[in-house]
Amino acid sequence: MDLTSYAEWAVRLVNDLAPPSELIRLRQELAAVFDAAGDERAVAERLNALLTRYPVRPQLSAHDGRPWHLHLAEDPAATAVMGLAAVVAELGADRLGRCREPRCGRAFLDTSSNRSRRYCSARCASRANVAAYRARRRQEAS
């Protein structure tokens, strides 16, 4: 079962500034996981607490001509938490991040092969690179 799509749902929820009211608490709890991303133990403790609070219910499903396979029951909280927990277990807590562009701070999953992602999007990376370039030009001019 590929849980990456569930982890991406968690990222979208953290980055949603106006989630549905029933998901506001979950958004805050998931944001705390991303905020702790530099501390593997803190990430694991937060995720373990959330796994207890939002238990996962797997179910067998057959659709689109595919044979029976596992899905997580449609509980947005449980699926988001399980997705993040799976990413941390399989790839490491350092795959969770916050955008380093000073005006952004959005959450992201680093799925790059060399663990080098620092920005949530190409737009933020470009913005940061342009700002650094302009700062260097100003420094050279002085």
mmCIF file of N, CA and C in Angstrom:
data_model
loop_
_atom_site.group_PDB
_atom_site.id
_atom_site.type_symbol
_atom_site.label_atom_id
_atom_site.label_comp_id
_atom_site.label_asym_id
_atom_site.label_seq_id
_atom_site.Cartn_x
_atom_site.Cartn_y
_atom_site.Cartn_z
ATOM 1 N N MET A 1 0.857 -1.173 0.000
ATOM 2 C CA MET A 1 0.000 0.000 0.000
ATOM 3 C C MET A 1 0.901 1.233 0.000
ATOM 4 N N ASP A 2 0.733 2.087 -0.983
ATOM 5 C CA ASP A 2 1.506 3.322 -1.061
ATOM 6 C C ASP A 2 0.777 4.403 -0.267
ATOM 7 N N LEU A 3 1.425 4.869 0.786
ATOM 8 C CA LEU A 3 0.796 5.855 1.663
ATOM 9 C C LEU A 3 1.240 7.283 1.365
ATOM 10 N N THR A 4 2.018 7.461 0.299
ATOM 11 C CA THR A 4 2.505 8.800 -0.028
ATOM 12 C C THR A 4 1.363 9.765 -0.304
ATOM 13 N N SER A 5 0.329 9.294 -0.989
ATOM 14 C CA SER A 5 -0.788 10.196 -1.291
ATOM 15 C C SER A 5 -1.476 10.654 -0.003
ATOM 16 N N TYR A 6 -1.504 9.789 1.006
ATOM 17 C CA TYR A 6 -2.075 10.187 2.297
ATOM 18 C C TYR A 6 -1.191 11.229 2.979
ATOM 19 N N ALA A 7 0.121 11.077 2.855
ATOM 20 C CA ALA A 7 1.042 12.058 3.431
ATOM 21 C C ALA A 7 0.898 13.400 2.714
ATOM 22 N N GLU A 8 0.716 13.351 1.396
ATOM 23 C CA GLU A 8 0.506 14.594 0.637
ATOM 24 C C GLU A 8 -0.787 15.276 1.058
ATOM 25 N N TRP A 9 -1.808 14.500 1.412
ATOM 26 C CA TRP A 9 -3.053 15.065 1.937
ATOM 27 C C TRP A 9 -2.758 15.809 3.241
ATOM 28 N N ALA A 10 -1.887 15.243 4.085
ATOM 29 C CA ALA A 10 -1.515 15.912 5.334
ATOM 30 C C ALA A 10 -0.839 17.246 5.048
ATOM 31 N N VAL A 11 0.036 17.281 4.067
ATOM 32 C CA VAL A 11 0.718 18.526 3.688
ATOM 33 C C VAL A 11 -0.294 19.557 3.207
ATOM 34 N N ARG A 12 -1.223 19.127 2.344
ATOM 35 C CA ARG A 12 -2.244 20.070 1.853
ATOM 36 C C ARG A 12 -3.072 20.629 3.007
ATOM 37 N N LEU A 13 -3.385 19.774 3.960
ATOM 38 C CA LEU A 13 -4.177 20.226 5.106
ATOM 39 C C LEU A 13 -3.397 21.229 5.945
ATOM 40 N N VAL A 14 -2.128 20.970 6.205
ATOM 41 C CA VAL A 14 -1.301 21.902 6.985
ATOM 42 C C VAL A 14 -1.214 23.250 6.278
ATOM 43 N N ASN A 15 -1.124 23.226 4.966
ATOM 44 C CA ASN A 15 -0.970 24.466 4.203
ATOM 45 C C ASN A 15 -2.291 25.178 3.926
ATOM 46 N N ASP A 16 -3.413 24.550 4.247
ATOM 47 C CA ASP A 16 -4.732 25.147 4.023
ATOM 48 C C ASP A 16 -5.000 26.181 5.113
ATOM 49 N N LEU A 17 -5.119 27.426 4.733
ATOM 50 C CA LEU A 17 -5.325 28.487 5.719
ATOM 51 C C LEU A 17 -6.743 28.511 6.270
ATOM 52 N N ALA A 18 -7.664 27.873 5.582
ATOM 53 C CA ALA A 18 -9.056 27.856 6.034
ATOM 54 C C ALA A 18 -9.637 26.455 5.881
ATOM 55 N N PRO A 19 -9.137 25.487 6.672
ATOM 56 C CA PRO A 19 -9.681 24.134 6.542
ATOM 57 C C PRO A 19 -11.110 24.082 7.056
ATOM 58 N N PRO A 20 -11.852 23.054 6.675
ATOM 59 C CA PRO A 20 -13.188 22.891 7.248
ATOM 60 C C PRO A 20 -13.085 22.863 8.770
ATOM 61 N N SER A 21 -14.103 23.356 9.428
ATOM 62 C CA SER A 21 -14.026 23.534 10.890
ATOM 63 C C SER A 21 -13.713 22.243 11.635
ATOM 64 N N GLU A 22 -14.171 21.103 11.103
ATOM 65 C CA GLU A 22 -13.925 19.836 11.800
ATOM 66 C C GLU A 22 -12.465 19.389 11.680
ATOM 67 N N LEU A 23 -11.686 20.063 10.814
ATOM 68 C CA LEU A 23 -10.284 19.681 10.634
ATOM 69 C C LEU A 23 -9.291 20.712 11.187
ATOM 70 N N ILE A 24 -9.784 21.753 11.844
ATOM 71 C CA ILE A 24 -8.888 22.794 12.360
ATOM 72 C C ILE A 24 -7.920 22.232 13.401
ATOM 73 N N ARG A 25 -8.423 21.441 14.329
ATOM 74 C CA ARG A 25 -7.557 20.857 15.361
ATOM 75 C C ARG A 25 -6.515 19.945 14.726
ATOM 76 N N LEU A 26 -6.933 19.112 13.791
ATOM 77 C CA LEU A 26 -6.000 18.220 13.111
ATOM 78 C C LEU A 26 -4.933 19.027 12.378
ATOM 79 N N ARG A 27 -5.337 20.104 11.719
ATOM 80 C CA ARG A 27 -4.378 20.960 11.017
ATOM 81 C C ARG A 27 -3.316 21.455 11.989
ATOM 82 N N GLN A 28 -3.716 21.909 13.155
ATOM 83 C CA GLN A 28 -2.766 22.404 14.151
ATOM 84 C C GLN A 28 -1.846 21.288 14.642
ATOM 85 N N GLU A 29 -2.411 20.105 14.842
ATOM 86 C CA GLU A 29 -1.615 18.963 15.319
ATOM 87 C C GLU A 29 -0.591 18.530 14.264
ATOM 88 N N LEU A 30 -1.008 18.505 13.010
ATOM 89 C CA LEU A 30 -0.085 18.136 11.934
ATOM 90 C C LEU A 30 0.972 19.219 11.728
ATOM 91 N N ALA A 31 0.584 20.473 11.864
ATOM 92 C CA ALA A 31 1.551 21.567 11.747
ATOM 93 C C ALA A 31 2.641 21.427 12.810
ATOM 94 N N ALA A 32 2.262 20.994 14.006
ATOM 95 C CA ALA A 32 3.247 20.792 15.078
ATOM 96 C C ALA A 32 4.249 19.697 14.710
ATOM 97 N N VAL A 33 3.807 18.696 13.952
ATOM 98 C CA VAL A 33 4.730 17.652 13.486
ATOM 99 C C VAL A 33 5.762 18.270 12.549
ATOM 100 N N PHE A 34 5.321 19.084 11.602
ATOM 101 C CA PHE A 34 6.252 19.731 10.671
ATOM 102 C C PHE A 34 7.149 20.731 11.397
ATOM 103 N N ASP A 35 6.618 21.402 12.394
ATOM 104 C CA ASP A 35 7.431 22.352 13.159
ATOM 105 C C ASP A 35 8.550 21.651 13.920
ATOM 106 N N ALA A 36 8.351 20.390 14.265
ATOM 107 C CA ALA A 36 9.352 19.615 15.007
ATOM 108 C C ALA A 36 10.302 18.873 14.074
ATOM 109 N N ALA A 37 10.238 19.132 12.786
ATOM 110 C CA ALA A 37 10.951 18.321 11.786
ATOM 111 C C ALA A 37 12.446 18.175 12.043
ATOM 112 N N GLY A 38 13.099 19.073 12.723
ATOM 113 C CA GLY A 38 14.523 18.937 13.000
ATOM 114 C C GLY A 38 14.839 17.972 14.125
ATOM 115 N N ASP A 39 13.834 17.504 14.820
ATOM 116 C CA ASP A 39 14.013 16.633 15.988
ATOM 117 C C ASP A 39 13.241 15.337 15.767
ATOM 118 N N GLU A 40 13.960 14.280 15.345
ATOM 119 C CA GLU A 40 13.291 13.017 15.009
ATOM 120 C C GLU A 40 12.461 12.462 16.158
ATOM 121 N N ARG A 41 12.978 12.535 17.359
ATOM 122 C CA ARG A 41 12.251 11.999 18.511
ATOM 123 C C ARG A 41 10.944 12.766 18.729
ATOM 124 N N ALA A 42 10.991 14.068 18.602
ATOM 125 C CA ALA A 42 9.778 14.878 18.781
ATOM 126 C C ALA A 42 8.755 14.562 17.684
ATOM 127 N N VAL A 43 9.221 14.380 16.459
ATOM 128 C CA VAL A 43 8.318 14.014 15.362
ATOM 129 C C VAL A 43 7.656 12.685 15.673
ATOM 130 N N ALA A 44 8.456 11.703 16.082
ATOM 131 C CA ALA A 44 7.915 10.366 16.385
ATOM 132 C C ALA A 44 6.922 10.426 17.542
ATOM 133 N N GLU A 45 7.233 11.181 18.587
ATOM 134 C CA GLU A 45 6.319 11.289 19.730
ATOM 135 C C GLU A 45 4.998 11.920 19.322
ATOM 136 N N ARG A 46 5.073 12.984 18.524
ATOM 137 C CA ARG A 46 3.840 13.640 18.071
ATOM 138 C C ARG A 46 3.013 12.701 17.183
ATOM 139 N N LEU A 47 3.687 12.018 16.268
ATOM 140 C CA LEU A 47 2.961 11.101 15.389
ATOM 141 C C LEU A 47 2.384 9.922 16.159
ATOM 142 N N ASN A 48 3.114 9.383 17.127
ATOM 143 C CA ASN A 48 2.579 8.278 17.931
ATOM 144 C C ASN A 48 1.335 8.709 18.695
ATOM 145 N N ALA A 49 1.355 9.911 19.245
ATOM 146 C CA ALA A 49 0.177 10.420 19.957
ATOM 147 C C ALA A 49 -1.007 10.569 18.999
ATOM 148 N N LEU A 50 -0.734 11.036 17.783
ATOM 149 C CA LEU A 50 -1.803 11.212 16.800
ATOM 150 C C LEU A 50 -2.320 9.865 16.296
ATOM 151 N N LEU A 51 -1.435 8.874 16.151
ATOM 152 C CA LEU A 51 -1.877 7.539 15.740
ATOM 153 C C LEU A 51 -2.807 6.929 16.786
ATOM 154 N N THR A 52 -2.571 7.246 18.045
ATOM 155 C CA THR A 52 -3.458 6.775 19.110
ATOM 156 C C THR A 52 -4.795 7.508 19.056
ATOM 157 N N ARG A 53 -4.746 8.808 18.841
ATOM 158 C CA ARG A 53 -5.961 9.622 18.816
ATOM 159 C C ARG A 53 -6.815 9.346 17.584
ATOM 160 N N TYR A 54 -6.168 9.081 16.458
ATOM 161 C CA TYR A 54 -6.874 8.868 15.197
ATOM 162 C C TYR A 54 -6.515 7.480 14.646
ATOM 163 N N PRO A 55 -7.111 6.417 15.184
ATOM 164 C CA PRO A 55 -6.742 5.067 14.749
ATOM 165 C C PRO A 55 -7.103 4.806 13.284
ATOM 166 N N VAL A 56 -6.255 4.045 12.651
ATOM 167 C CA VAL A 56 -6.412 3.712 11.240
ATOM 168 C C VAL A 56 -7.264 2.458 11.112
ATOM 169 N N ARG A 57 -8.149 2.471 10.129
ATOM 170 C CA ARG A 57 -8.996 1.305 9.859
ATOM 171 C C ARG A 57 -8.776 0.887 8.411
ATOM 172 N N PRO A 58 -7.932 -0.125 8.198
ATOM 173 C CA PRO A 58 -7.746 -0.595 6.825
ATOM 174 C C PRO A 58 -8.963 -1.386 6.360
ATOM 175 N N GLN A 59 -9.167 -1.412 5.062
ATOM 176 C CA GLN A 59 -10.262 -2.199 4.503
ATOM 177 C C GLN A 59 -9.847 -2.712 3.130
ATOM 178 N N LEU A 60 -10.371 -3.866 2.763
ATOM 179 C CA LEU A 60 -10.118 -4.423 1.440
ATOM 180 C C LEU A 60 -11.001 -3.725 0.421
ATOM 181 N N SER A 61 -10.436 -3.493 -0.745
ATOM 182 C CA SER A 61 -11.181 -2.804 -1.792
ATOM 183 C C SER A 61 -10.794 -3.395 -3.146
ATOM 184 N N ALA A 62 -11.762 -3.501 -4.035
ATOM 185 C CA ALA A 62 -11.513 -3.914 -5.414
ATOM 186 C C ALA A 62 -12.257 -2.931 -6.308
ATOM 187 N N HIS A 63 -11.533 -2.267 -7.174
ATOM 188 C CA HIS A 63 -12.160 -1.287 -8.060
ATOM 189 C C HIS A 63 -11.321 -1.123 -9.319
ATOM 190 N N ASP A 64 -11.910 -0.534 -10.315
ATOM 191 C CA ASP A 64 -11.226 -0.229 -11.572
ATOM 192 C C ASP A 64 -10.518 -1.436 -12.174
ATOM 193 N N GLY A 65 -11.106 -2.616 -12.010
ATOM 194 C CA GLY A 65 -10.522 -3.819 -12.572
ATOM 195 C C GLY A 65 -9.304 -4.349 -11.835
ATOM 196 N N ARG A 66 -8.984 -3.741 -10.722
ATOM 197 C CA ARG A 66 -7.827 -4.182 -9.930
ATOM 198 C C ARG A 66 -8.267 -5.258 -8.945
ATOM 199 N N PRO A 67 -7.352 -6.158 -8.580
ATOM 200 C CA PRO A 67 -7.701 -7.188 -7.592
ATOM 201 C C PRO A 67 -7.837 -6.562 -6.201
ATOM 202 N N TRP A 68 -8.251 -7.368 -5.243
ATOM 203 C CA TRP A 68 -8.403 -6.882 -3.869
ATOM 204 C C TRP A 68 -7.083 -6.303 -3.376
ATOM 205 N N HIS A 69 -7.182 -5.158 -2.725
ATOM 206 C CA HIS A 69 -6.014 -4.497 -2.153
ATOM 207 C C HIS A 69 -6.469 -3.661 -0.965
ATOM 208 N N LEU A 70 -5.510 -3.193 -0.183
ATOM 209 C CA LEU A 70 -5.846 -2.430 1.020
ATOM 210 C C LEU A 70 -5.971 -0.943 0.736
ATOM 211 N N HIS A 71 -6.950 -0.349 1.372
ATOM 212 C CA HIS A 71 -7.129 1.097 1.442
ATOM 213 C C HIS A 71 -7.336 1.437 2.903
ATOM 214 N N LEU A 72 -7.108 2.683 3.238
ATOM 215 C CA LEU A 72 -7.476 3.142 4.572
ATOM 216 C C LEU A 72 -8.903 3.645 4.495
ATOM 217 N N ALA A 73 -9.680 3.347 5.527
ATOM 218 C CA ALA A 73 -11.064 3.832 5.564
ATOM 219 C C ALA A 73 -11.049 5.349 5.458
ATOM 220 N N GLU A 74 -12.079 5.885 4.875
ATOM 221 C CA GLU A 74 -12.131 7.324 4.611
ATOM 222 C C GLU A 74 -12.329 8.152 5.877
ATOM 223 N N ASP A 75 -11.270 8.281 6.626
ATOM 224 C CA ASP A 75 -11.238 9.164 7.792
ATOM 225 C C ASP A 75 -10.094 10.130 7.537
ATOM 226 N N PRO A 76 -10.387 11.395 7.230
ATOM 227 C CA PRO A 76 -9.326 12.315 6.835
ATOM 228 C C PRO A 76 -8.204 12.432 7.864
ATOM 229 N N ALA A 77 -8.560 12.397 9.138
ATOM 230 C CA ALA A 77 -7.537 12.521 10.178
ATOM 231 C C ALA A 77 -6.632 11.297 10.193
ATOM 232 N N ALA A 78 -7.231 10.123 10.241
ATOM 233 C CA ALA A 78 -6.437 8.892 10.322
ATOM 234 C C ALA A 78 -5.565 8.707 9.086
ATOM 235 N N THR A 79 -6.087 9.014 7.914
ATOM 236 C CA THR A 79 -5.297 8.829 6.699
ATOM 237 C C THR A 79 -4.123 9.796 6.641
ATOM 238 N N ALA A 80 -4.342 11.047 7.036
ATOM 239 C CA ALA A 80 -3.255 12.030 7.031
ATOM 240 C C ALA A 80 -2.157 11.634 8.010
ATOM 241 N N VAL A 81 -2.537 11.250 9.208
ATOM 242 C CA VAL A 81 -1.562 10.869 10.231
ATOM 243 C C VAL A 81 -0.804 9.616 9.797
ATOM 244 N N MET A 82 -1.513 8.618 9.293
ATOM 245 C CA MET A 82 -0.871 7.382 8.858
ATOM 246 C C MET A 82 0.082 7.640 7.701
ATOM 247 N N GLY A 83 -0.290 8.501 6.779
ATOM 248 C CA GLY A 83 0.581 8.832 5.657
ATOM 249 C C GLY A 83 1.890 9.451 6.122
ATOM 250 N N LEU A 84 1.804 10.414 7.039
ATOM 251 C CA LEU A 84 3.032 11.029 7.558
ATOM 252 C C LEU A 84 3.867 10.024 8.333
ATOM 253 N N ALA A 85 3.216 9.199 9.134
ATOM 254 C CA ALA A 85 3.939 8.188 9.906
ATOM 255 C C ALA A 85 4.668 7.229 8.964
ATOM 256 N N ALA A 86 4.034 6.845 7.872
ATOM 257 C CA ALA A 86 4.670 5.940 6.915
ATOM 258 C C ALA A 86 5.880 6.590 6.256
ATOM 259 N N VAL A 87 5.768 7.855 5.892
ATOM 260 C CA VAL A 87 6.904 8.565 5.286
ATOM 261 C C VAL A 87 8.067 8.623 6.270
ATOM 262 N N VAL A 88 7.780 8.948 7.522
ATOM 263 C CA VAL A 88 8.837 9.018 8.538
ATOM 264 C C VAL A 88 9.463 7.643 8.745
ATOM 265 N N ALA A 89 8.639 6.591 8.813
ATOM 266 C CA ALA A 89 9.154 5.244 9.027
ATOM 267 C C ALA A 89 9.997 4.760 7.843
ATOM 268 N N GLU A 90 9.563 5.064 6.635
ATOM 269 C CA GLU A 90 10.253 4.551 5.452
ATOM 270 C C GLU A 90 11.403 5.429 4.987
ATOM 271 N N LEU A 91 11.256 6.751 5.105
ATOM 272 C CA LEU A 91 12.255 7.661 4.536
ATOM 273 C C LEU A 91 13.001 8.488 5.580
ATOM 274 N N GLY A 92 12.414 8.672 6.760
ATOM 275 C CA GLY A 92 13.053 9.454 7.810
ATOM 276 C C GLY A 92 12.342 10.764 8.067
ATOM 277 N N ALA A 93 12.474 11.248 9.287
ATOM 278 C CA ALA A 93 11.811 12.492 9.693
ATOM 279 C C ALA A 93 12.369 13.707 8.960
ATOM 280 N N ASP A 94 13.595 13.591 8.450
ATOM 281 C CA ASP A 94 14.166 14.725 7.732
ATOM 282 C C ASP A 94 13.511 14.946 6.370
ATOM 283 N N ARG A 95 12.559 14.100 5.996
ATOM 284 C CA ARG A 95 11.806 14.301 4.758
ATOM 285 C C ARG A 95 10.627 15.249 4.945
ATOM 286 N N LEU A 96 10.337 15.624 6.195
ATOM 287 C CA LEU A 96 9.303 16.621 6.476
ATOM 288 C C LEU A 96 10.002 17.966 6.583
ATOM 289 N N GLY A 97 9.433 18.983 5.967
ATOM 290 C CA GLY A 97 10.093 20.281 6.019
ATOM 291 C C GLY A 97 9.139 21.449 5.958
ATOM 292 N N ARG A 98 9.706 22.603 6.254
ATOM 293 C CA ARG A 98 9.024 23.889 6.114
ATOM 294 C C ARG A 98 9.814 24.709 5.114
ATOM 295 N N CYS A 99 9.118 25.406 4.249
ATOM 296 C CA CYS A 99 9.741 26.233 3.221
ATOM 297 C C CYS A 99 10.677 27.256 3.865
ATOM 298 N N ARG A 100 11.871 27.383 3.316
ATOM 299 C CA ARG A 100 12.862 28.307 3.874
ATOM 300 C C ARG A 100 12.761 29.709 3.291
ATOM 301 N N GLU A 101 11.829 29.920 2.382
ATOM 302 C CA GLU A 101 11.611 31.273 1.872
ATOM 303 C C GLU A 101 10.990 32.063 3.012
ATOM 304 N N PRO A 102 11.624 33.150 3.451
ATOM 305 C CA PRO A 102 11.195 33.841 4.677
ATOM 306 C C PRO A 102 9.729 34.251 4.737
ATOM 307 N N ARG A 103 9.121 34.525 3.599
ATOM 308 C CA ARG A 103 7.718 34.962 3.621
ATOM 309 C C ARG A 103 6.730 33.823 3.466
ATOM 310 N N CYS A 104 7.219 32.577 3.447
ATOM 311 C CA CYS A 104 6.328 31.451 3.155
ATOM 312 C C CYS A 104 6.110 30.560 4.378
ATOM 313 N N GLY A 105 6.972 29.600 4.601
ATOM 314 C CA GLY A 105 6.836 28.683 5.729
ATOM 315 C C GLY A 105 5.884 27.519 5.522
ATOM 316 N N ARG A 106 5.433 27.281 4.268
ATOM 317 C CA ARG A 106 4.515 26.165 4.006
ATOM 318 C C ARG A 106 5.226 24.835 4.228
ATOM 319 N N ALA A 107 4.447 23.815 4.560
ATOM 320 C CA ALA A 107 4.979 22.474 4.775
ATOM 321 C C ALA A 107 5.205 21.787 3.428
ATOM 322 N N PHE A 108 6.146 20.830 3.401
ATOM 323 C CA PHE A 108 6.362 20.017 2.214
ATOM 324 C C PHE A 108 6.967 18.673 2.599
ATOM 325 N N LEU A 109 6.865 17.711 1.691
ATOM 326 C CA LEU A 109 7.542 16.419 1.808
ATOM 327 C C LEU A 109 8.714 16.450 0.848
ATOM 328 N N ASP A 110 9.889 16.102 1.327
ATOM 329 C CA ASP A 110 11.066 16.043 0.472
ATOM 330 C C ASP A 110 11.183 14.631 -0.075
ATOM 331 N N THR A 111 10.782 14.450 -1.310
ATOM 332 C CA THR A 111 10.878 13.137 -1.932
ATOM 333 C C THR A 111 12.036 13.086 -2.924
ATOM 334 N N SER A 112 12.929 14.076 -2.864
ATOM 335 C CA SER A 112 14.085 14.083 -3.755
ATOM 336 C C SER A 112 15.034 12.948 -3.382
ATOM 337 N N SER A 113 15.798 12.485 -4.354
ATOM 338 C CA SER A 113 16.699 11.358 -4.096
ATOM 339 C C SER A 113 17.859 11.751 -3.192
ATOM 340 N N ASN A 114 18.242 13.017 -3.184
ATOM 341 C CA ASN A 114 19.387 13.432 -2.377
ATOM 342 C C ASN A 114 19.013 14.276 -1.149
ATOM 343 N N ARG A 115 17.740 14.267 -0.792
ATOM 344 C CA ARG A 115 17.254 14.965 0.403
ATOM 345 C C ARG A 115 17.664 16.448 0.413
ATOM 346 N N SER A 116 17.504 17.102 -0.725
ATOM 347 C CA SER A 116 18.002 18.468 -0.853
ATOM 348 C C SER A 116 16.920 19.540 -0.907
ATOM 349 N N ARG A 117 15.674 19.153 -0.823
ATOM 350 C CA ARG A 117 14.595 20.136 -0.980
ATOM 351 C C ARG A 117 14.584 21.103 0.201
ATOM 352 N N ARG A 118 14.479 22.405 -0.110
ATOM 353 C CA ARG A 118 14.427 23.425 0.927
ATOM 354 C C ARG A 118 13.216 24.348 0.791
ATOM 355 N N TYR A 119 12.529 24.254 -0.339
ATOM 356 C CA TYR A 119 11.398 25.139 -0.606
ATOM 357 C C TYR A 119 10.165 24.322 -0.958
ATOM 358 N N CYS A 120 8.997 24.907 -0.714
ATOM 359 C CA CYS A 120 7.745 24.195 -0.967
ATOM 360 C C CYS A 120 7.417 24.121 -2.449
ATOM 361 N N SER A 121 7.969 25.026 -3.235
ATOM 362 C CA SER A 121 7.624 25.071 -4.661
ATOM 363 C C SER A 121 8.757 25.712 -5.446
ATOM 364 N N ALA A 122 8.692 25.555 -6.753
ATOM 365 C CA ALA A 122 9.673 26.207 -7.628
ATOM 366 C C ALA A 122 9.549 27.726 -7.512
ATOM 367 N N ARG A 123 8.343 28.204 -7.279
ATOM 368 C CA ARG A 123 8.132 29.648 -7.143
ATOM 369 C C ARG A 123 8.898 30.208 -5.949
ATOM 370 N N CYS A 124 8.803 29.531 -4.803
ATOM 371 C CA CYS A 124 9.524 30.007 -3.618
ATOM 372 C C CYS A 124 11.031 29.875 -3.803
ATOM 373 N N ALA A 125 11.483 28.803 -4.442
ATOM 374 C CA ALA A 125 12.917 28.636 -4.701
ATOM 375 C C ALA A 125 13.421 29.762 -5.591
ATOM 376 N N SER A 126 12.656 30.082 -6.625
ATOM 377 C CA SER A 126 13.037 31.166 -7.527
ATOM 378 C C SER A 126 13.064 32.505 -6.793
ATOM 379 N N ARG A 127 12.045 32.755 -5.976
ATOM 380 C CA ARG A 127 11.985 33.997 -5.210
ATOM 381 C C ARG A 127 13.210 34.138 -4.306
ATOM 382 N N ALA A 128 13.588 33.052 -3.632
ATOM 383 C CA ALA A 128 14.745 33.079 -2.733
ATOM 384 C C ALA A 128 16.039 33.277 -3.519
ATOM 385 N N ASN A 129 16.156 32.620 -4.670
ATOM 386 C CA ASN A 129 17.360 32.772 -5.492
ATOM 387 C C ASN A 129 17.500 34.186 -6.034
ATOM 388 N N VAL A 130 16.400 34.778 -6.462
ATOM 389 C CA VAL A 130 16.429 36.156 -6.959
ATOM 390 C C VAL A 130 16.816 37.111 -5.827
ATOM 391 N N ALA A 131 16.249 36.902 -4.646
ATOM 392 C CA ALA A 131 16.592 37.759 -3.500
ATOM 393 C C ALA A 131 18.074 37.629 -3.149
ATOM 394 N N ALA A 132 18.609 36.413 -3.176
ATOM 395 C CA ALA A 132 20.033 36.211 -2.876
ATOM 396 C C ALA A 132 20.904 36.866 -3.948
ATOM 397 N N TYR A 133 20.505 36.739 -5.211
ATOM 398 C CA TYR A 133 21.246 37.369 -6.307
ATOM 399 C C TYR A 133 21.274 38.890 -6.137
ATOM 400 N N ARG A 134 20.123 39.456 -5.835
ATOM 401 C CA ARG A 134 20.055 40.916 -5.668
ATOM 402 C C ARG A 134 20.867 41.365 -4.466
ATOM 403 N N ALA A 135 20.864 40.596 -3.411
ATOM 404 C CA ALA A 135 21.672 40.937 -2.234
ATOM 405 C C ALA A 135 23.164 40.911 -2.582
ATOM 406 N N ARG A 136 23.588 39.912 -3.356
ATOM 407 C CA ARG A 136 24.996 39.848 -3.764
ATOM 408 C C ARG A 136 25.361 41.040 -4.643
ATOM 409 N N ARG A 137 24.457 41.397 -5.559
ATOM 410 C CA ARG A 137 24.712 42.553 -6.439
ATOM 411 C C ARG A 137 24.842 43.844 -5.637
ATOM 412 N N ARG A 138 23.956 44.013 -4.633
ATOM 413 C CA ARG A 138 24.038 45.208 -3.777
ATOM 414 C C ARG A 138 25.359 45.223 -3.023
ATOM 415 N N GLN A 139 25.788 44.062 -2.530
ATOM 416 C CA GLN A 139 27.021 43.971 -1.777
ATOM 417 C C GLN A 139 28.230 44.267 -2.660
ATOM 418 N N GLU A 140 28.206 43.780 -3.902
ATOM 419 C CA GLU A 140 29.291 44.043 -4.848
ATOM 420 C C GLU A 140 29.344 45.512 -5.202
ATOM 421 N N ALA A 141 28.194 46.166 -5.269
ATOM 422 C CA ALA A 141 28.125 47.567 -5.662
ATOM 423 C C ALA A 141 28.610 48.484 -4.551
ATOM 424 N N SER A 142 28.593 48.002 -3.300
ATOM 425 C CA SER A 142 29.015 48.882 -2.198
ATOM 426 C C SER A 142 30.495 48.879 -1.994
#
